[in-house]
CSV table of C-alpha atoms in Angstrom, one decimal:
chain,number,residue,atom,x,y,z
A,1,UNK,CA,-27.1,5.6,10.9
A,2,UNK,CA,-27.0,9.3,10.0
A,3,UNK,CA,-27.8,10.4,13.6
A,4,UNK,CA,-24.8,8.5,14.8
A,5,UNK,CA,-22.6,10.0,12.0
A,6,UNK,CA,-23.8,13.5,12.9
A,7,UNK,CA,-22.9,13.0,16.6
A,8,UNK,CA,-19.5,11.8,15.5
A,9,UNK,CA,-18.9,14.8,13.3
A,10,UNK,CA,-19.9,17.2,16.1
A,11,UNK,CA,-17.6,15.4,18.5
A,12,UNK,CA,-14.7,15.5,16.2
A,13,UNK,CA,-15.1,19.1,15.0
A,14,UNK,CA,-15.3,20.4,18.6
A,15,UNK,CA,-12.1,18.5,19.6
A,16,UNK,CA,-9.7,19.6,16.8
A,17,UNK,CA,-8.4,22.9,18.2
A,18,UNK,CA,-4.8,21.9,18.2
A,19,UNK,CA,-2.0,23.8,19.9
A,20,UNK,CA,0.9,25.0,17.8
A,21,UNK,CA,3.6,22.4,17.1
A,22,UNK,CA,6.7,22.7,19.1
A,23,UNK,CA,10.1,22.7,17.3
A,24,UNK,CA,11.1,19.4,18.8
A,25,UNK,CA,7.9,17.8,17.6
A,26,UNK,CA,8.7,18.4,13.9
A,27,UNK,CA,9.8,15.4,11.8
A,28,UNK,CA,12.0,16.7,9.0
A,29,UNK,CA,14.4,13.7,9.1
A,30,UNK,CA,13.5,10.1,9.2
A,31,UNK,CA,15.8,9.5,12.2
A,32,UNK,CA,13.5,11.7,14.3
A,33,UNK,CA,10.3,9.6,13.8
A,34,UNK,CA,10.5,7.3,16.8
A,35,UNK,CA,11.4,10.0,19.4
A,36,UNK,CA,8.8,12.4,18.2
A,37,UNK,CA,5.8,10.0,18.1
A,38,UNK,CA,6.9,8.7,21.6
A,39,UNK,CA,7.0,12.2,23.2
A,40,UNK,CA,4.6,14.5,21.3
A,41,UNK,CA,0.9,14.8,20.7
A,42,UNK,CA,1.2,17.8,18.3
A,43,UNK,CA,3.3,16.6,15.4
A,44,UNK,CA,4.3,18.1,12.1
A,45,UNK,CA,5.9,16.1,9.3
A,46,UNK,CA,7.8,18.6,7.2
A,47,UNK,CA,9.3,17.8,3.8
A,48,UNK,CA,10.2,14.3,4.9
A,49,UNK,CA,12.4,12.0,2.8
A,50,UNK,CA,11.7,8.3,3.7
A,51,UNK,CA,14.7,6.1,2.7
A,52,UNK,CA,14.4,2.9,0.7
A,53,UNK,CA,13.1,-0.3,2.4
A,54,UNK,CA,11.5,1.8,5.2
A,55,UNK,CA,8.0,2.5,6.2
A,56,UNK,CA,6.7,5.6,7.9
A,57,UNK,CA,5.1,3.9,10.9
A,58,UNK,CA,3.1,6.3,13.1
A,59,UNK,CA,1.7,4.6,16.1
A,60,UNK,CA,0.4,7.7,17.7
A,61,UNK,CA,-0.6,8.7,21.3
A,62,UNK,CA,-4.3,9.1,21.9
A,63,UNK,CA,-5.5,12.6,20.9
A,64,UNK,CA,-2.6,13.4,18.6
A,65,UNK,CA,-2.8,16.2,16.1
A,66,UNK,CA,-0.7,15.2,13.0
A,67,UNK,CA,0.0,17.7,10.2
A,68,UNK,CA,1.8,17.1,6.9
A,69,UNK,CA,3.7,20.0,5.4
A,70,UNK,CA,5.5,20.2,2.1
A,71,UNK,CA,6.5,17.0,0.2
A,72,UNK,CA,6.7,13.7,1.9
A,73,UNK,CA,8.3,11.2,-0.5
A,74,UNK,CA,9.5,7.6,-0.5
A,75,UNK,CA,12.6,6.2,-2.2
A,76,UNK,CA,12.2,3.4,-4.7
A,77,UNK,CA,12.3,-0.2,-3.2
A,78,UNK,CA,10.6,-3.4,-4.4
A,79,UNK,CA,8.6,-4.6,-1.4
A,80,UNK,CA,5.0,-5.0,-0.3
A,81,UNK,CA,4.7,-1.9,1.9
A,82,UNK,CA,2.7,-0.1,3.2
A,83,UNK,CA,4.8,3.0,2.9
A,84,UNK,CA,2.7,4.8,5.6
A,85,UNK,CA,0.9,3.3,8.5
A,86,UNK,CA,-1.1,5.5,10.9
A,87,UNK,CA,-2.6,4.0,14.1
A,88,UNK,CA,-4.3,5.6,17.1
A,89,UNK,CA,-7.4,6.9,18.8
A,90,UNK,CA,-9.0,10.4,18.7
A,91,UNK,CA,-6.5,11.6,16.0
A,92,UNK,CA,-6.7,14.7,13.9
A,93,UNK,CA,-4.8,14.3,10.6
A,94,UNK,CA,-4.5,17.2,8.2
A,95,UNK,CA,-2.5,18.4,5.2
A,96,UNK,CA,-1.3,22.0,4.9
A,97,UNK,CA,-2.1,23.8,1.7
A,98,UNK,CA,0.3,22.7,-1.0
A,99,UNK,CA,1.4,19.5,0.8
A,100,UNK,CA,1.7,16.2,-1.0
A,101,UNK,CA,2.4,12.6,0.0
A,102,UNK,CA,4.3,11.2,-3.1
A,103,UNK,CA,4.7,7.5,-3.6
A,104,UNK,CA,6.7,7.9,-6.8
A,105,UNK,CA,4.5,5.2,-8.4
A,106,UNK,CA,5.9,6.2,-11.9
A,107,UNK,CA,9.1,4.4,-10.9
A,108,UNK,CA,7.2,1.1,-10.4
A,109,UNK,CA,4.4,1.0,-13.0
A,110,UNK,CA,4.8,-1.8,-15.5
A,111,UNK,CA,1.1,-2.5,-16.4
A,112,UNK,CA,0.9,-5.6,-14.1
A,113,UNK,CA,-0.1,-3.8,-10.9
A,114,UNK,CA,-0.3,-6.3,-8.0
A,115,UNK,CA,-0.6,-9.3,-10.4
A,116,UNK,CA,3.0,-9.6,-11.5
A,117,UNK,CA,6.0,-7.7,-12.6
A,118,UNK,CA,8.1,-6.1,-9.9
A,119,UNK,CA,7.0,-5.9,-6.2
A,120,UNK,CA,5.1,-2.7,-5.6
A,121,UNK,CA,4.4,-1.3,-2.1
A,122,UNK,CA,0.9,-0.4,-1.0
A,123,UNK,CA,0.8,3.2,0.0
A,124,UNK,CA,-1.2,3.9,3.2
A,125,UNK,CA,-2.9,1.9,5.9
A,126,UNK,CA,-5.2,3.7,8.4
A,127,UNK,CA,-6.0,1.8,11.6
A,128,UNK,CA,-7.7,4.5,13.7
A,129,UNK,CA,-10.8,5.1,15.9
A,130,UNK,CA,-12.9,8.2,16.5
A,131,UNK,CA,-10.7,10.3,14.2
A,132,UNK,CA,-10.8,12.7,11.4
A,133,UNK,CA,-8.5,13.1,8.4
A,134,UNK,CA,-8.8,16.1,6.2
A,135,UNK,CA,-7.2,17.8,3.2
A,136,UNK,CA,-4.6,15.1,2.4
A,137,UNK,CA,-3.1,15.1,-1.1
A,138,UNK,CA,-1.8,11.7,-2.4
A,139,UNK,CA,0.3,11.4,-5.6
A,140,UNK,CA,1.3,8.3,-7.6
A,141,UNK,CA,0.6,5.3,-5.4
A,142,UNK,CA,2.7,2.4,-6.7
A,143,UNK,CA,-0.3,0.1,-6.2
A,144,UNK,CA,-3.4,0.2,-3.8
A,145,UNK,CA,-3.5,3.7,-2.3
A,146,UNK,CA,-5.5,3.8,1.0
A,147,UNK,CA,-6.4,0.8,3.0
A,148,UNK,CA,-8.9,1.8,5.7
A,149,UNK,CA,-9.3,-0.6,8.6
A,150,UNK,CA,-11.0,1.7,11.1
A,151,UNK,CA,-14.1,2.6,13.1
A,152,UNK,CA,-15.7,6.0,13.6
A,153,UNK,CA,-13.5,7.8,11.0
A,154,UNK,CA,-14.3,10.8,8.8
A,155,UNK,CA,-12.2,11.4,5.7
A,156,UNK,CA,-12.8,14.8,4.1
A,157,UNK,CA,-11.3,16.7,1.2
A,158,UNK,CA,-8.7,14.2,0.0
A,159,UNK,CA,-7.2,14.1,-3.4
A,160,UNK,CA,-5.7,10.9,-4.8
A,161,UNK,CA,-4.1,11.7,-8.1
A,162,UNK,CA,-2.7,8.7,-10.0
A,163,UNK,CA,-3.6,10.1,-13.4
A,164,UNK,CA,-0.1,9.7,-14.6
A,165,UNK,CA,-0.7,6.0,-14.6
A,166,UNK,CA,-2.9,6.4,-17.6
A,167,UNK,CA,0.1,7.1,-19.8
A,168,UNK,CA,1.6,4.6,-22.3
A,169,UNK,CA,-1.5,2.4,-22.4
A,170,UNK,CA,-2.1,2.5,-18.7
A,171,UNK,CA,1.1,1.6,-17.0
A,172,UNK,CA,-0.6,2.1,-13.7
A,173,UNK,CA,-2.8,-0.8,-12.5
A,174,UNK,CA,-4.6,-1.9,-9.3
A,175,UNK,CA,-4.3,1.6,-8.0
A,176,UNK,CA,-7.5,1.4,-5.8
A,177,UNK,CA,-8.4,4.7,-4.2
A,178,UNK,CA,-10.0,3.8,-0.9
A,179,UNK,CA,-10.4,0.1,0.2
A,180,UNK,CA,-12.8,0.2,3.2
A,181,UNK,CA,-13.2,-2.1,6.1
A,182,UNK,CA,-14.9,-1.0,9.3
A,183,UNK,CA,-17.9,0.6,10.9
A,184,UNK,CA,-19.2,4.2,11.0
A,185,UNK,CA,-17.0,5.5,8.2
A,186,UNK,CA,-17.6,8.7,6.2
A,187,UNK,CA,-15.7,9.5,3.0
A,188,UNK,CA,-16.8,12.9,1.5
A,189,UNK,CA,-15.8,15.8,-0.7
A,190,UNK,CA,-12.9,13.9,-2.2
A,191,UNK,CA,-11.4,13.2,-5.7
A,192,UNK,CA,-9.8,10.0,-7.0
A,193,UNK,CA,-8.0,9.8,-10.4
A,194,UNK,CA,-6.8,6.3,-10.8
A,195,UNK,CA,-6.9,3.0,-12.7
A,196,UNK,CA,-9.0,0.7,-10.4
A,197,UNK,CA,-11.8,1.1,-7.9
A,198,UNK,CA,-12.4,4.7,-6.9
A,199,UNK,CA,-13.9,3.5,-3.6
A,200,UNK,CA,-14.5,-0.2,-2.7
A,201,UNK,CA,-16.3,-1.5,0.4
A,202,UNK,CA,-15.0,-5.0,1.4
A,203,UNK,CA,-16.5,-5.5,4.9
A,204,UNK,CA,-18.3,-3.4,7.5
A,205,UNK,CA,-21.4,-1.4,8.3
A,206,UNK,CA,-22.8,2.1,8.5
A,207,UNK,CA,-20.6,3.6,5.7
A,208,UNK,CA,-21.4,6.8,3.8
A,209,UNK,CA,-19.6,7.9,0.7
A,210,UNK,CA,-20.8,11.3,-0.5
A,211,UNK,CA,-19.7,14.0,-3.0
A,212,UNK,CA,-17.0,12.0,-4.6
A,213,UNK,CA,-15.4,12.7,-8.0
A,214,UNK,CA,-14.0,9.6,-9.6
A,215,UNK,CA,-12.2,9.5,-12.9
A,216,UNK,CA,-10.3,6.8,-14.9
A,217,UNK,CA,-10.9,4.0,-12.4
A,218,UNK,CA,-13.5,1.3,-12.0
A,219,UNK,CA,-16.2,3.2,-10.2
A,220,UNK,CA,-18.1,3.0,-6.9
A,221,UNK,CA,-17.7,-0.5,-5.8
A,222,UNK,CA,-18.7,-3.2,-3.3
A,223,UNK,CA,-16.6,-6.3,-3.4
A,224,UNK,CA,-17.4,-9.0,-0.9
A,225,UNK,CA,-16.1,-12.5,-0.3
A,226,UNK,CA,-12.5,-13.0,0.7
A,227,UNK,CA,-12.9,-15.3,3.7
A,228,UNK,CA,-14.7,-18.4,4.9
A,229,UNK,CA,-16.1,-16.4,7.8
A,230,UNK,CA,-19.6,-15.0,7.5
A,231,UNK,CA,-18.9,-11.8,9.4
A,232,UNK,CA,-15.8,-11.1,7.2
A,233,UNK,CA,-18.0,-11.6,4.1
A,234,UNK,CA,-20.8,-9.1,5.1
A,235,UNK,CA,-21.6,-5.5,4.5
A,236,UNK,CA,-24.7,-3.6,5.6
A,237,UNK,CA,-26.1,0.0,5.6
A,238,UNK,CA,-23.8,1.3,2.8
A,239,UNK,CA,-24.8,4.6,1.0
A,240,UNK,CA,-23.1,6.2,-2.0
A,241,UNK,CA,-24.7,9.6,-2.8
A,242,UNK,CA,-24.1,12.7,-4.9
A,243,UNK,CA,-21.1,11.3,-6.7
A,244,UNK,CA,-19.7,11.7,-10.2
A,245,UNK,CA,-18.0,8.8,-12.1
A,246,UNK,CA,-16.3,9.7,-15.4
A,247,UNK,CA,-14.1,8.1,-18.1
A,248,UNK,CA,-14.3,4.7,-16.4
A,249,UNK,CA,-15.1,1.1,-17.3
A,250,UNK,CA,-17.9,0.9,-14.7
A,251,UNK,CA,-20.1,3.4,-12.9
A,252,UNK,CA,-21.7,1.3,-10.2
A,253,UNK,CA,-20.1,-2.1,-9.4
A,254,UNK,CA,-21.3,-4.7,-6.9
A,255,UNK,CA,-19.6,-8.1,-7.0
A,256,UNK,CA,-19.6,-11.1,-4.7
A,257,UNK,CA,-17.0,-13.9,-4.8
A,258,UNK,CA,-18.5,-17.4,-5.5
A,259,UNK,CA,-15.3,-19.1,-4.2
A,260,UNK,CA,-15.6,-17.8,-0.7
A,261,UNK,CA,-17.6,-18.8,2.4
A,262,UNK,CA,-21.1,-17.5,3.1
A,263,UNK,CA,-21.9,-13.8,3.7
A,264,UNK,CA,-24.5,-11.1,3.1
A,265,UNK,CA,-24.7,-7.8,1.2
A,266,UNK,CA,-27.6,-5.9,2.9
A,267,UNK,CA,-29.2,-2.5,2.7
A,268,UNK,CA,-27.2,-0.8,0.0
A,269,UNK,CA,-28.1,2.5,-1.6
A,270,UNK,CA,-26.8,4.4,-4.6
A,271,UNK,CA,-28.4,7.8,-4.9
A,272,UNK,CA,-27.9,10.7,-7.2
A,273,UNK,CA,-25.0,9.3,-9.2
A,274,UNK,CA,-23.9,11.0,-12.4
A,275,UNK,CA,-22.0,8.9,-15.0
A,276,UNK,CA,-19.9,10.4,-17.9
A,277,UNK,CA,-18.3,8.4,-20.7
A,278,UNK,CA,-18.6,5.0,-19.0
A,279,UNK,CA,-17.1,2.3,-21.3
A,280,UNK,CA,-18.3,-1.1,-20.2
A,281,UNK,CA,-21.2,-1.1,-17.7
A,282,UNK,CA,-23.2,1.7,-16.3
A,283,UNK,CA,-24.6,-0.7,-13.6
A,284,UNK,CA,-22.7,-3.9,-13.0
A,285,UNK,CA,-24.0,-6.3,-10.3
A,286,UNK,CA,-22.6,-9.8,-10.4
A,287,UNK,CA,-22.2,-12.8,-8.2
A,288,UNK,CA,-19.7,-14.7,-10.3
A,289,UNK,CA,-16.2,-13.7,-9.2
A,290,UNK,CA,-13.7,-16.5,-8.6
A,291,UNK,CA,-10.0,-16.1,-8.1
A,292,UNK,CA,-10.5,-12.4,-8.9
A,293,UNK,CA,-12.1,-12.9,-12.3
A,294,UNK,CA,-15.7,-12.9,-13.6
A,295,UNK,CA,-16.7,-16.4,-14.7
A,296,UNK,CA,-20.3,-16.0,-15.9
A,297,UNK,CA,-21.4,-18.7,-13.4
A,298,UNK,CA,-22.9,-16.9,-10.4
A,299,UNK,CA,-23.0,-18.4,-6.9
A,300,UNK,CA,-25.6,-18.0,-4.2
A,301,UNK,CA,-23.2,-18.0,-1.2
A,302,UNK,CA,-23.5,-14.2,-0.6
A,303,UNK,CA,-27.0,-12.9,-1.2
A,304,UNK,CA,-27.6,-9.2,-2.1
A,305,UNK,CA,-30.7,-8.1,-0.3
A,306,UNK,CA,-32.4,-4.6,-0.2
A,307,UNK,CA,-30.5,-2.9,-2.9
A,308,UNK,CA,-31.7,0.6,-3.9
A,309,UNK,CA,-30.7,2.7,-6.9
A,310,UNK,CA,-32.2,6.2,-7.2
A,311,UNK,CA,-31.5,8.8,-9.9
A,312,UNK,CA,-28.7,7.2,-11.8
A,313,UNK,CA,-28.1,9.2,-14.9
A,314,UNK,CA,-25.5,10.0,-17.5
A,315,UNK,CA,-23.9,8.6,-20.7
A,316,UNK,CA,-21.8,5.8,-22.0
A,317,UNK,CA,-19.1,5.9,-24.7
A,318,UNK,CA,-17.5,2.9,-26.3
A,319,UNK,CA,-13.7,2.8,-25.9
A,320,UNK,CA,-11.6,0.3,-27.9
A,321,UNK,CA,-14.8,-1.6,-28.9
A,322,UNK,CA,-15.9,-2.0,-25.3
A,323,UNK,CA,-19.3,-3.6,-24.8
A,324,UNK,CA,-21.2,-0.5,-23.3
A,325,UNK,CA,-24.1,-2.2,-21.6
A,326,UNK,CA,-26.4,0.0,-19.5
A,327,UNK,CA,-26.7,-2.8,-17.0
A,328,UNK,CA,-25.3,-6.3,-16.3
A,329,UNK,CA,-27.2,-8.1,-13.6
A,330,UNK,CA,-26.0,-11.6,-13.0
A,331,UNK,CA,-27.5,-13.2,-9.8
A,332,UNK,CA,-27.1,-16.7,-8.3
A,333,UNK,CA,-30.3,-18.7,-7.9
A,334,UNK,CA,-32.5,-17.0,-5.2
A,335,UNK,CA,-29.6,-14.8,-4.2
A,336,UNK,CA,-31.0,-11.4,-5.2
A,337,UNK,CA,-34.1,-10.1,-3.4
A,338,UNK,CA,-36.0,-6.8,-2.8
A,339,UNK,CA,-34.2,-4.5,-5.3
A,340,UNK,CA,-35.7,-1.1,-5.9
A,341,UNK,CA,-34.6,0.9,-8.9
A,342,UNK,CA,-36.0,4.3,-9.9
A,343,UNK,CA,-35.0,7.2,-12.3
A,344,UNK,CA,-32.4,5.3,-14.2
A,345,UNK,CA,-31.5,7.3,-17.3
A,346,UNK,CA,-28.2,6.2,-19.0
A,347,UNK,CA,-27.7,7.0,-22.7
A,348,UNK,CA,-25.3,5.7,-25.3
A,349,UNK,CA,-25.3,1.9,-24.4
A,350,UNK,CA,-24.9,0.3,-27.8
A,351,UNK,CA,-25.5,-3.3,-26.6
A,352,UNK,CA,-28.6,-2.9,-24.4
A,353,UNK,CA,-28.3,-4.8,-21.1
A,354,UNK,CA,-28.4,-8.3,-19.7
A,355,UNK,CA,-30.3,-9.1,-16.5
A,356,UNK,CA,-31.2,-12.5,-15.2
A,357,UNK,CA,-33.0,-10.8,-12.3
A,358,UNK,CA,-35.4,-7.9,-12.7
A,359,UNK,CA,-35.4,-5.2,-10.0
A,360,UNK,CA,-38.7,-3.6,-9.1
A,361,UNK,CA,-39.1,-0.4,-11.1
A,362,UNK,CA,-36.6,-1.3,-13.8
A,363,UNK,CA,-37.0,-2.9,-17.2
A,364,UNK,CA,-33.8,-4.3,-18.6
A,365,UNK,CA,-33.5,-2.7,-22.0
A,366,UNK,CA,-32.4,-5.8,-23.8
A,367,UNK,CA,-32.4,-9.3,-22.2
A,368,UNK,CA,-31.4,-11.1,-25.4
A,369,UNK,CA,-27.6,-11.0,-25.2
A,370,UNK,CA,-25.1,-12.2,-22.7
A,371,UNK,CA,-21.9,-10.2,-23.0
A,372,UNK,CA,-19.0,-10.5,-20.5
A,373,UNK,CA,-15.5,-9.1,-20.4
């Protein structure tokens, strides 16, 4: 896995010496979008205002260099989005210093997220191959921020700041940072401040998430089981390493959906993860999701095999009488095998843990209670 990723990084780095952007390849008005992406491979988006009920749809030529400058923002309109779609092969996508892509989510937030209230547009969809995207700053996604449906992509030095959604008892909701589907993906050196999953892997293989800072959301997640198709319900060779999760309900969260078809979660590693002020579960691994909610009745349709946790450390702090369990492990019958835990040191869990499966190298601190939220 890592040899392939290193080759990809070398290829992308050596192919990103972009020429200067010509004047007629600058998009400063929305009416210019179609002509510029049709005729240019070195494109700058400069202080662009996107009108209501419009998406910034960038179906780019192979080898395009795309640069964001200044503020790109989107007028309020109640629809599903996405506000930005980027498609193409061998792309280089960068943000200049001080640039921001502003979804104006504060105009939409009503505490319901995607589960009711007004319609809220998803922010960005990436459908690219053999590409690199660096130094992008996202502000105030109305709902889900970045949907990645790509192969051979590196995302580096992104900031997703939806921290304003914490105000007034969390008006922001379902503001996932990165939703990942694909193969050979790298997300690194990035920060997510939000109210839902920091990073969540839904389907794919050979994915590395490293040096992430996550705050306010639901942690480093794998969520599998949205289809009746085995391949669409499977993830393998996923690594989270050298990450910080703070002020969040969960630190590590792996969940499978018992109301889906069969699938497999295989060869998953969480390594060197620091937790600060986690409210509910430091480690939360459950096979009981149905219709988007935990039921307490785990299924065996999507086994979790070869799960490794190494050097998971930090503290928990109860918030609004939250349960603060070091670990909740809830497996379906025979659906959890070959788990290896080591160097787990999480303090401040007032309610111990609940585990109906014992990983090798880990003793569940208290197996006498069954607490769910």
